[in-house]
XYZ file of C-alpha atoms in Angstrom:
674
model
C -31.727 32.160 69.952
C -28.876 33.311 72.161
C -26.841 30.803 74.173
C -28.103 32.413 77.379
C -31.803 31.979 76.430
C -31.168 28.393 75.299
C -29.489 27.686 78.636
C -32.371 29.113 80.632
C -34.947 27.134 78.647
C -33.113 23.860 79.234
C -32.517 24.333 82.994
C -35.191 22.551 85.005
C -33.477 22.331 88.399
C -32.904 26.085 88.765
C -29.154 25.746 88.447
C -27.410 27.958 85.974
C -26.038 26.094 82.932
C -24.464 28.532 80.552
C -23.620 27.619 76.956
C -20.098 28.811 76.065
C -19.883 30.816 72.849
C -16.922 31.462 70.602
C -15.910 34.694 72.384
C -15.449 33.588 75.911
C -14.612 30.638 78.168
C -16.644 29.593 81.219
C -14.447 28.538 84.076
C -14.516 24.900 85.084
C -14.839 25.880 88.717
C -17.925 27.984 88.052
C -19.594 25.172 86.186
C -18.714 22.578 88.772
C -20.547 24.566 91.454
C -23.761 24.396 89.419
C -23.671 20.692 88.516
C -26.182 18.587 90.522
C -24.641 15.942 92.729
C -26.212 13.038 90.773
C -24.674 14.293 87.522
C -21.311 14.760 89.160
C -21.485 11.206 90.449
C -22.231 9.859 86.948
C -19.512 11.966 85.396
C -16.986 10.775 87.942
C -17.957 7.144 87.419
C -17.690 7.377 83.648
C -14.333 9.103 83.856
C -12.928 6.552 86.267
C -14.408 3.487 84.551
C -14.683 4.155 80.823
C -12.404 7.057 79.905
C -9.487 4.837 78.829
C -11.710 2.676 76.646
C -13.547 5.643 75.147
C -10.322 7.515 74.381
C -9.080 4.534 72.335
C -12.027 4.711 69.973
C -11.610 6.494 66.597
C -15.160 7.885 66.548
C -16.284 10.797 68.702
C -18.039 9.291 71.742
C -20.545 11.495 73.602
C -22.464 10.415 76.712
C -25.493 12.505 77.712
C -28.306 12.120 80.253
C -32.062 12.074 79.659
C -32.145 15.870 79.720
C -29.653 16.102 76.884
C -26.789 17.260 79.105
C -23.319 16.058 78.142
C -21.739 13.824 80.799
C -18.527 12.815 79.056
C -16.690 13.064 75.714
C -13.585 11.234 74.525
C -10.486 12.627 72.879
C -11.868 12.023 69.374
C -14.789 14.293 70.307
C -12.413 17.002 71.476
C -10.572 16.763 68.149
C -13.749 16.698 66.042
C -15.702 19.507 67.750
C -12.841 21.654 69.122
C -14.061 21.615 72.759
C -12.049 20.054 75.564
C -13.834 17.579 77.792
C -13.816 20.016 80.709
C -15.348 22.747 78.544
C -18.208 20.703 77.165
C -19.236 18.383 80.007
C -22.379 19.722 81.633
C -23.449 21.610 78.525
C -26.571 20.781 76.473
C -25.969 18.471 73.559
C -27.559 21.140 71.325
C -24.297 23.054 71.662
C -22.935 20.702 68.974
C -25.881 21.243 66.602
C -26.593 24.171 64.257
C -29.204 26.550 65.700
C -31.803 25.773 63.030
C -31.906 22.108 64.109
C -31.794 22.533 67.955
C -35.519 22.582 68.753
C -36.170 19.481 66.614
C -33.229 17.711 68.207
C -34.456 18.473 71.766
C -37.807 16.904 70.910
C -36.002 13.922 69.441
C -34.017 13.450 72.694
C -37.214 13.461 74.719
C -38.829 10.826 72.466
C -35.719 8.684 72.524
C -35.613 8.402 76.317
C -39.335 7.698 76.473
C -38.943 4.767 74.033
C -35.255 3.962 73.708
C -34.262 2.183 70.474
C -30.717 1.331 69.544
C -29.546 2.633 66.203
C -26.444 1.799 64.154
C -24.498 3.992 61.793
C -25.630 3.891 58.201
C -29.280 3.343 59.031
C -30.777 6.789 58.923
C -28.585 8.241 61.671
C -27.263 11.177 59.682
C -27.583 14.703 61.143
C -25.958 18.114 60.948
C -23.303 18.954 63.536
C -21.290 22.109 64.341
C -17.795 22.684 65.673
C -16.722 25.274 68.177
C -15.649 27.537 65.299
C -19.156 27.321 63.817
C -18.290 24.989 60.900
C -21.229 22.795 60.025
C -20.686 19.268 58.770
C -22.647 16.095 58.059
C -22.334 13.379 60.650
C -23.473 9.813 61.091
C -24.477 8.612 64.543
C -25.161 5.410 66.409
C -27.118 5.431 69.685
C -27.224 3.113 72.689
C -28.705 3.512 76.195
C -26.769 2.610 79.313
C -27.590 2.586 83.073
C -24.844 4.122 85.210
C -25.211 4.549 88.969
C -28.975 4.335 88.591
C -29.095 6.980 85.918
C -29.984 6.240 82.278
C -27.646 7.823 79.760
C -27.367 7.851 75.962
C -24.066 6.806 74.379
C -23.598 8.337 70.923
C -20.803 7.525 68.464
C -20.417 10.405 65.997
C -18.497 10.251 62.708
C -17.782 13.094 60.272
C -19.089 11.945 56.891
C -18.507 15.180 55.002
C -15.941 13.559 52.691
C -18.254 10.644 52.053
C -21.135 12.997 51.344
C -18.991 14.909 48.893
C -17.988 11.628 47.250
C -21.610 10.491 47.160
C -22.574 13.799 45.609
C -19.847 13.492 42.989
C -20.911 9.928 42.226
C -24.520 11.021 41.938
C -23.535 13.817 39.594
C -21.527 11.343 37.512
C -24.484 8.984 37.501
C -26.793 11.767 36.340
C -24.254 12.817 33.682
C -23.963 9.220 32.475
C -27.744 8.939 32.334
C -27.905 12.130 30.252
C -25.106 10.855 28.042
C -26.881 7.538 27.473
C -30.126 9.327 26.718
C -28.457 11.739 24.298
C -26.569 8.968 22.439
C -27.774 8.344 18.892
C -27.543 4.606 19.442
C -29.689 2.103 21.288
C -28.396 1.336 24.772
C -30.025 -1.771 26.186
C -29.270 -3.630 29.398
C -30.697 -7.067 30.106
C -30.437 -9.102 33.283
C -29.406 -12.751 33.271
C -32.953 -13.831 32.365
C -33.174 -11.405 29.435
C -35.413 -8.899 31.204
C -35.009 -5.227 30.263
C -33.145 -3.204 32.902
C -32.088 -0.157 30.861
C -33.795 1.297 27.789
C -32.497 4.688 26.653
C -34.268 7.499 24.854
C -32.964 6.553 21.397
C -34.370 3.061 21.935
C -37.716 4.718 22.668
C -37.422 6.689 19.410
C -36.591 3.642 17.304
C -39.166 1.287 18.825
C -41.981 3.696 19.708
C -42.152 2.293 23.263
C -41.596 4.359 26.419
C -39.006 2.960 28.802
C -41.568 2.728 31.631
C -43.695 0.460 29.417
C -40.962 -2.126 28.788
C -38.670 -2.114 31.846
C -38.805 -5.536 33.486
C -40.297 -7.234 30.417
C -38.720 -10.126 28.526
C -36.769 -8.601 25.624
C -37.016 -11.615 23.358
C -40.769 -12.072 23.694
C -41.497 -8.335 23.478
C -39.371 -7.213 20.542
C -38.293 -10.164 18.415
C -40.207 -11.885 15.605
C -40.895 -15.483 16.516
C -38.562 -16.781 13.846
C -35.650 -14.771 15.287
C -36.015 -15.469 19.008
C -33.980 -18.675 19.087
C -31.067 -17.275 17.096
C -30.890 -14.059 19.149
C -31.028 -16.017 22.406
C -28.024 -17.951 21.118
C -26.236 -14.621 20.576
C -27.212 -13.542 24.098
C -25.864 -16.781 25.574
C -22.666 -16.478 23.513
C -22.081 -13.015 24.989
C -22.579 -14.438 28.493
C -20.096 -17.200 27.712
C -17.407 -15.322 25.781
C -17.662 -11.882 27.345
C -19.026 -10.073 24.290
C -17.796 -7.744 21.553
C -19.522 -9.973 18.966
C -21.455 -8.230 16.201
C -24.915 -9.503 15.330
C -27.729 -8.177 13.136
C -31.357 -9.091 13.711
C -34.766 -7.484 13.172
C -36.923 -6.141 16.005
C -40.634 -5.339 15.942
C -41.463 -1.689 16.683
C -44.679 -0.609 18.357
C -46.228 0.196 14.968
C -45.500 -3.351 13.763
C -42.670 -2.314 11.444
C -39.467 -4.376 11.377
C -36.222 -2.545 12.105
C -32.844 -4.128 11.363
C -30.470 -3.540 14.279
C -26.737 -4.240 14.426
C -25.798 -5.185 18.005
C -22.570 -5.229 19.971
C -22.900 -6.829 23.387
C -20.680 -7.304 26.378
C -21.154 -8.986 29.708
C -21.702 -6.977 32.895
C -20.150 -8.159 36.152
C -20.413 -7.044 39.763
C -17.368 -6.161 41.884
C -16.849 -9.870 42.640
C -16.693 -10.771 38.956
C -20.102 -12.435 38.909
C -22.108 -11.943 35.714
C -25.225 -9.864 36.300
C -26.401 -9.236 32.730
C -25.552 -7.993 29.261
C -25.089 -4.437 28.027
C -25.752 -4.026 24.296
C -25.490 -1.087 21.956
C -27.417 -1.144 18.720
C -27.456 0.841 15.493
C -30.490 1.013 13.235
C -29.171 -0.358 9.919
C -32.553 -0.744 8.236
C -31.704 1.730 5.473
C -28.229 0.273 5.070
C -29.610 -3.248 4.730
C -32.169 -2.016 2.221
C -29.407 -0.329 0.225
C -27.305 -3.494 0.451
C -30.230 -5.474 -0.895
C -30.624 -2.995 -3.751
C -26.890 -3.247 -4.423
C -26.978 -7.053 -4.208
C -29.849 -7.164 -6.679
C -28.005 -4.748 -8.952
C -24.899 -6.962 -8.766
C -27.016 -10.045 -9.488
C -28.652 -8.276 -12.413
C -25.237 -7.181 -13.673
C -23.901 -10.710 -13.337
C -26.922 -12.079 -15.166
C -26.477 -9.441 -17.854
C -22.781 -10.283 -18.035
C -23.597 -13.977 -18.311
C -26.177 -13.253 -20.987
C -23.607 -11.123 -22.801
C -21.073 -13.937 -22.514
C -23.569 -16.469 -23.815
C -24.509 -14.136 -26.649
C -20.868 -13.482 -27.474
C -20.082 -17.190 -27.395
C -23.021 -17.980 -29.665
C -22.316 -15.046 -31.939
C -18.641 -15.915 -32.010
C -19.406 -19.523 -32.929
C -21.843 -18.452 -35.642
C -19.341 -15.943 -37.026
C -16.376 -18.293 -36.779
C -18.060 -20.965 -38.853
C -18.372 -18.979 -42.132
C -15.083 -17.245 -41.371
C -13.384 -20.608 -41.047
C -14.703 -21.831 -44.367
C -13.684 -18.545 -46.024
C -10.126 -18.835 -44.710
C -9.797 -22.442 -45.906
C -11.286 -21.669 -49.346
C -8.882 -18.737 -49.680
C -6.052 -21.094 -48.735
C -7.180 -23.461 -51.473
C -7.545 -20.585 -53.951
C -4.044 -19.391 -53.118
C -2.685 -22.789 -54.129
C -4.518 -22.753 -57.478
C -4.062 -19.113 -58.452
C -1.174 -18.276 -60.739
C -1.879 -14.747 -62.003
C -0.121 -12.089 -59.860
C -3.210 -9.887 -59.678
C -5.270 -12.814 -58.364
C -2.610 -13.659 -55.786
C -2.585 -10.005 -54.672
C -6.360 -10.091 -54.165
C -6.024 -13.359 -52.227
C -3.397 -11.828 -49.917
C -5.588 -8.786 -49.232
C -8.513 -11.076 -48.425
C -6.300 -13.073 -46.059
C -5.275 -9.875 -44.230
C -8.907 -8.798 -43.877
C -9.959 -12.179 -42.559
C -7.000 -12.260 -40.176
C -8.097 -8.909 -38.716
C -11.634 -10.218 -38.270
C -10.329 -13.371 -36.633
C -8.164 -11.385 -34.216
C -11.083 -9.136 -33.300
C -13.394 -12.076 -32.634
C -10.789 -13.877 -30.524
C -10.055 -10.796 -28.411
C -13.714 -9.886 -27.857
C -14.590 -13.421 -26.825
C -11.559 -13.671 -24.549
C -12.420 -10.403 -22.794
C -15.994 -11.587 -22.321
C -14.889 -14.920 -20.850
C -12.362 -13.322 -18.494
C -14.885 -10.741 -17.274
C -17.557 -13.375 -16.621
C -15.223 -15.702 -14.720
C -15.524 -18.558 -17.214
C -11.759 -19.122 -17.398
C -10.084 -21.169 -14.683
C -6.267 -21.118 -14.713
C -4.481 -24.450 -15.008
C -1.515 -23.689 -12.748
C 1.514 -25.923 -13.084
C 5.293 -25.775 -12.779
C 7.126 -25.651 -16.101
C 10.392 -24.283 -17.553
C 10.131 -20.729 -18.846
C 12.162 -21.846 -21.873
C 8.956 -23.430 -23.221
C 7.490 -19.960 -23.693
C 10.755 -18.358 -24.801
C 11.389 -20.954 -27.523
C 7.844 -20.504 -28.793
C 8.301 -16.737 -28.759
C 11.451 -16.992 -30.812
C 9.769 -19.240 -33.385
C 6.692 -17.009 -33.718
C 8.199 -13.546 -33.494
C 11.647 -13.736 -35.127
C 10.219 -13.948 -38.690
C 8.041 -10.882 -38.040
C 10.966 -8.908 -36.627
C 13.290 -9.825 -39.480
C 10.602 -9.007 -42.025
C 10.414 -5.494 -40.530
C 14.229 -5.149 -40.370
C 14.429 -5.292 -36.561
C 17.001 -7.125 -34.485
C 15.384 -9.751 -32.272
C 17.083 -11.381 -29.314
C 15.971 -13.925 -26.704
C 17.858 -14.253 -23.406
C 17.034 -17.764 -22.259
C 16.664 -18.820 -18.622
C 16.697 -22.198 -16.888
C 14.176 -21.041 -14.276
C 10.985 -22.920 -13.467
C 7.795 -20.914 -12.999
C 4.371 -21.629 -11.545
C 1.609 -20.389 -13.813
C -0.820 -21.351 -16.549
C 1.428 -22.003 -19.583
C -1.181 -21.114 -22.208
C -2.294 -17.890 -20.509
C 1.242 -16.760 -19.691
C 2.279 -17.459 -23.287
C -0.617 -15.264 -24.419
C 0.705 -12.389 -22.294
C 4.292 -12.680 -23.563
C 3.117 -13.006 -27.175
C 0.997 -9.856 -26.818
C 3.963 -7.936 -25.393
C 6.139 -9.090 -28.293
C 3.614 -8.443 -31.067
C 3.018 -4.921 -29.704
C 6.766 -4.316 -29.538
C 7.156 -5.363 -33.193
C 4.149 -3.292 -34.328
C 5.246 -0.061 -32.660
C 9.003 -0.265 -33.229
C 10.092 1.127 -36.588
C 13.828 0.650 -36.155
C 16.239 -0.798 -33.661
C 15.609 -3.996 -31.735
C 13.260 -6.075 -29.585
C 14.505 -8.247 -26.725
C 12.795 -10.724 -24.399
C 14.477 -12.077 -21.259
C 14.103 -12.813 -17.559
C 15.340 -11.458 -14.220
C 15.149 -13.256 -10.882
C 13.580 -11.136 -8.101
C 13.538 -13.193 -4.914
C 10.771 -15.779 -5.222
C 9.516 -14.299 -8.503
C 10.725 -14.271 -12.085
C 10.304 -11.060 -14.052
C 9.755 -11.673 -17.788
C 10.625 -8.497 -19.692
C 10.103 -7.382 -23.296
C 12.300 -4.427 -24.337
C 11.863 -2.338 -27.478
C 13.365 0.795 -29.028
C 10.021 2.211 -30.115
C 8.585 5.669 -29.601
C 7.790 5.107 -25.920
C 4.732 5.954 -23.818
C 4.121 9.081 -21.746
C 3.408 8.770 -18.027
C -0.178 9.939 -18.491
C -0.906 7.287 -21.124
C 0.380 4.260 -19.193
C -3.001 3.579 -17.606
C -4.935 4.085 -20.830
C -3.097 1.500 -22.899
C -4.796 -1.347 -20.999
C -8.271 -0.096 -21.947
C -10.229 -1.628 -24.821
C -9.611 -0.229 -28.307
C -6.964 2.272 -27.153
C -4.099 2.699 -29.637
C -1.822 5.647 -28.999
C -0.092 5.726 -32.381
C -2.858 4.522 -34.652
C -5.385 7.342 -35.084
C -6.232 6.064 -38.559
C -7.001 2.596 -37.108
C -4.635 0.753 -39.437
C -5.383 -2.971 -39.200
C -1.740 -3.943 -39.371
C -1.341 -2.373 -35.932
C -4.055 -4.503 -34.396
C -7.400 -3.702 -32.854
C -6.335 -2.218 -29.526
C -7.529 -5.214 -27.514
C -4.294 -7.086 -26.889
C -3.271 -5.251 -23.698
C -6.869 -5.296 -22.427
C -6.673 -9.102 -22.660
C -3.243 -9.049 -20.977
C -4.616 -6.997 -18.074
C -7.427 -9.476 -17.485
C -5.116 -12.508 -17.698
C -2.693 -10.928 -15.214
C -5.505 -10.293 -12.736
C -6.797 -13.830 -13.247
C -3.342 -15.292 -12.560
C -2.584 -12.791 -9.775
C 0.592 -11.761 -11.629
C 1.807 -8.182 -11.502
C 2.328 -6.193 -14.703
C 4.813 -3.329 -14.929
C 5.469 -0.770 -17.670
C 8.586 1.404 -17.824
C 8.877 3.777 -20.736
C 10.836 6.811 -21.891
C 9.179 8.750 -24.731
C 11.472 8.732 -27.733
C 13.665 5.915 -26.402
C 11.479 2.839 -25.953
C 9.531 0.748 -23.452
C 9.805 -2.271 -21.184
C 6.691 -4.393 -20.585
C 7.109 -6.944 -17.787
C 5.098 -9.554 -15.910
C 6.234 -11.094 -12.608
C 5.575 -14.814 -12.123
C 6.142 -17.021 -9.033
C 9.224 -19.202 -9.256
C 8.235 -22.881 -9.271
C 9.643 -25.773 -7.270
C 11.617 -28.507 -8.985
C 9.403 -30.535 -11.312
C 8.832 -34.239 -11.018
C 9.585 -35.967 -14.276
C 6.355 -37.179 -15.832
C 6.285 -40.201 -18.156
C 5.925 -39.297 -21.820
C 2.905 -40.919 -23.485
C 3.896 -43.775 -25.763
C 3.644 -43.091 -29.464
C 1.749 -46.026 -30.877
C 1.605 -44.858 -34.480
C 2.392 -48.016 -36.378
C 3.560 -48.734 -39.869
C 4.896 -46.550 -42.603
C 2.831 -44.510 -45.007
C 5.174 -45.307 -47.828
C 4.442 -43.959 -51.273
C 0.698 -44.395 -50.906
C -1.602 -41.427 -50.503
C -2.383 -40.274 -46.974
C -5.973 -40.862 -45.847
C -7.428 -38.048 -43.761
C -10.670 -38.411 -41.788
C -12.585 -35.138 -41.400
C -15.389 -35.020 -38.784
C -17.311 -31.741 -39.134
C -21.050 -30.971 -39.061
C -20.855 -27.582 -40.809
C -21.142 -28.223 -44.601
C -19.185 -25.086 -45.559
C -16.243 -25.878 -43.295
C -16.369 -29.563 -44.232
C -16.284 -28.669 -47.930
C -13.437 -26.171 -47.539
C -11.352 -28.636 -45.511
C -11.940 -31.396 -48.028
C -11.000 -29.114 -50.935
C -7.824 -27.899 -49.226
C -6.580 -31.379 -48.299
C -7.323 -32.838 -51.712
C -5.380 -30.017 -53.318
C -2.454 -31.051 -51.116
C -2.724 -34.647 -52.355
C -4.614 -36.237 -49.475
C -7.319 -38.828 -49.831
C -10.245 -37.662 -47.745
C -13.163 -39.392 -46.073
C -15.744 -37.339 -44.194
C -18.249 -37.718 -41.356
C -20.725 -35.209 -39.970
C -21.058 -36.698 -36.468
C -19.934 -39.581 -34.294
C -22.763 -41.762 -35.633
C -21.221 -41.635 -39.119
C -17.878 -42.692 -37.623
C -19.529 -45.622 -35.861
C -21.163 -46.725 -39.157
C -17.745 -46.677 -40.877
C -16.323 -48.763 -38.062
C -19.125 -51.316 -38.423
C -18.428 -51.563 -42.174
C -14.724 -51.881 -41.393
C -13.927 -49.288 -44.014
C -12.031 -46.910 -41.755
C -8.212 -46.858 -41.626
C -7.202 -43.157 -41.587
C -3.652 -41.859 -41.226
C -4.745 -38.627 -39.554
C -7.970 -37.281 -37.983
C -9.183 -33.669 -38.177
C -12.332 -33.170 -36.090
C -14.498 -30.339 -34.877
C -15.011 -30.499 -31.095
C -18.710 -29.598 -31.008
C -20.729 -32.228 -32.861
C -24.450 -33.066 -32.917
C -25.865 -36.082 -31.147
C -24.482 -35.506 -27.656
C -20.922 -36.651 -28.415
C -17.883 -34.523 -29.264
C -14.794 -34.735 -31.436
C -12.728 -36.403 -28.705
C -15.294 -39.220 -28.582
C -14.910 -39.687 -32.345
C -11.093 -39.736 -32.134
C -11.168 -42.175 -29.237
C -13.440 -44.639 -31.096
C -11.365 -44.541 -34.296
C -8.144 -45.175 -32.399
C -9.746 -48.038 -30.501
C -10.980 -49.645 -33.714
C -7.661 -49.246 -35.550
C -5.625 -50.362 -32.555
C -3.149 -47.513 -32.790
C -2.795 -43.924 -31.646
C -3.599 -42.132 -34.881
C -2.384 -38.501 -35.008
C -5.327 -36.188 -34.445
C -6.169 -32.527 -34.086
C -9.282 -30.789 -32.800
C -10.591 -27.631 -34.411
C -12.798 -25.613 -32.048
C -14.180 -22.165 -31.501
C -13.983 -22.645 -27.726
C -10.806 -21.002 -26.448
C -11.239 -22.066 -22.824
C -8.573 -24.105 -21.131
C -10.948 -26.978 -20.387
C -10.931 -28.380 -23.939
C -7.162 -27.902 -24.144
C -6.698 -29.968 -20.977
C -9.035 -32.717 -22.217
C -7.198 -32.847 -25.543
C -3.841 -33.063 -23.815
C -4.992 -36.143 -21.913
C -6.016 -37.774 -25.223
C -2.735 -36.724 -26.914
C -4.537 -34.478 -29.404
C -3.506 -31.094 -30.732
C -5.951 -28.172 -30.659
C -6.426 -25.405 -33.211
C -8.833 -22.546 -32.502
C -11.213 -21.377 -35.186
C -10.766 -19.725 -37.526
C -7.702 -21.755 -38.523
C -5.274 -20.500 -41.130
C -4.785 -22.975 -43.980
C -0.985 -22.816 -43.753
C -1.063 -23.361 -39.980
C -3.354 -26.384 -40.395
C -1.242 -27.989 -43.112
C 1.948 -27.324 -41.105
C 0.496 -29.046 -38.056
C -0.715 -32.016 -40.105
C 2.764 -32.413 -41.598
C 4.396 -32.309 -38.160
C 1.935 -34.850 -36.754
C 2.503 -37.259 -39.650
C 6.287 -36.886 -39.375
C 6.195 -37.323 -35.602
C 7.867 -33.949 -35.023
C 5.038 -32.271 -33.118
């Protein structure tokens, strides 16, 4: 529609009102001649009365009459639309509207003046507007009616909302993108309001549960998806998220539409409005049903392995005990035979038998130790003690072996205190030393200490053949011997370093190996330095009287006939008088008959009848009124028996016991030197 046709259609009083286009200007004088007197009066009144107020307003203000003719515009209108007030006054309001919307707008003006209704911005007042240059833009409008000089006019405030519309569009696009992102996520996205009702339920949640979002939105999450036994606990998690703000992990089952339980791992966080008020909880969830099932399979496998390990340990302990018993009697009988044999060929056979039995004993001890360490049966007895205790013992045990092999042996003593289990640490150092002696053919072996901050490094040096870099890890495996392909017994069984590795892990001590092939090796263990010890009172030695020239009476308490017989034979050959008992009940009978006054007690720890060797020793000492020297012989190498014996001032020998070692200990106990 051309501006001229639009003008002619809108003119009802026969006066020419021409719409200006973009190519020409209509003179103000020409227009003024065609304006009716009533309109001119209204325009003049508005200009004189309201122009200052209207010009101060930031929105475009347009006043038009009931025919849609513009009566006045303010400066903001001139700036927004590009027309000056003189150019636009008297023109139809449709001049400011795109052509495609003009007819509908004219009808709207007619309806508005028939039934005027005020309208504010932001309440459906958006429309399309057009500038003088033809640029279309979105506008928001508020409308009021006003009576001026007897004429009713419409006052419109117009605001360009193009920027806001673009922002709204961008926000809507972001919202749609976020919705697509949430729906494409391979994780459950769940939003609950403050009452636990479902507000958001993404597509992955539909996949996992079998429910469509439309079926569950607005429903109570806890009642809809949780097993009854889980509802209370999960509500507590929900409330904790509301209280703490979230980021707390929680796993609970949910019930899918098909009735199957699905294990879900949740992470929740609180949602707040712009004022910081909590409005709900947003949770993300991962289906961990398969993972939990695998964990259960793994847990059962671990339990089965632990049970198998325990069964193995129990079997090894029982087998070890059953093997130690005949082995012990064999060793003691051989010790007795050695003392009676005179022919060189018989003595040679005896020595070979002793070596064979010693190898068997070492193998049994190592296998049982490895089993106990692996099954967690050993608990370290950590205490502070001087490292010289271990070094002195090392010198006494190892020097004869080194000298016998023609090696120089040196101990560098230290005054340091360490914090460790003395028995277990001694086992480590002894293993290092015995290996050094076995695999060093010439040169020397040295043991000493270095202070490294809060730790003491105990080192054993040798001039042996050394170990290659690739073999360092292998030497701590069971039955690995690098230089013993023929499995010579004199070089051990290949279990010593396997035991060392387990002891070090048990004590949380670090082991280090430095070696140069062809030059030698250094085996070291690092131990925490201990604080200064408190001096503990030494138990009183209540051994009374002198043995004099009379024979020494030894009490043997042992339930195994073979071991009892071999012990009795050995001690009698050494000139002891011997009395025997098979269990604590026999000891009690001797006490009742008042026929028991031994000078030394040798007792097995494990005895029938519910009482042990320590009980027997305790009763004899109580009856005799003195602390009789005593030693326990046991196949149990755990630290528990050692600690109990220490409290009772008893020495402990582990089966199988060498005859010479037993007789040496008995002599030391009787002389008060042990």
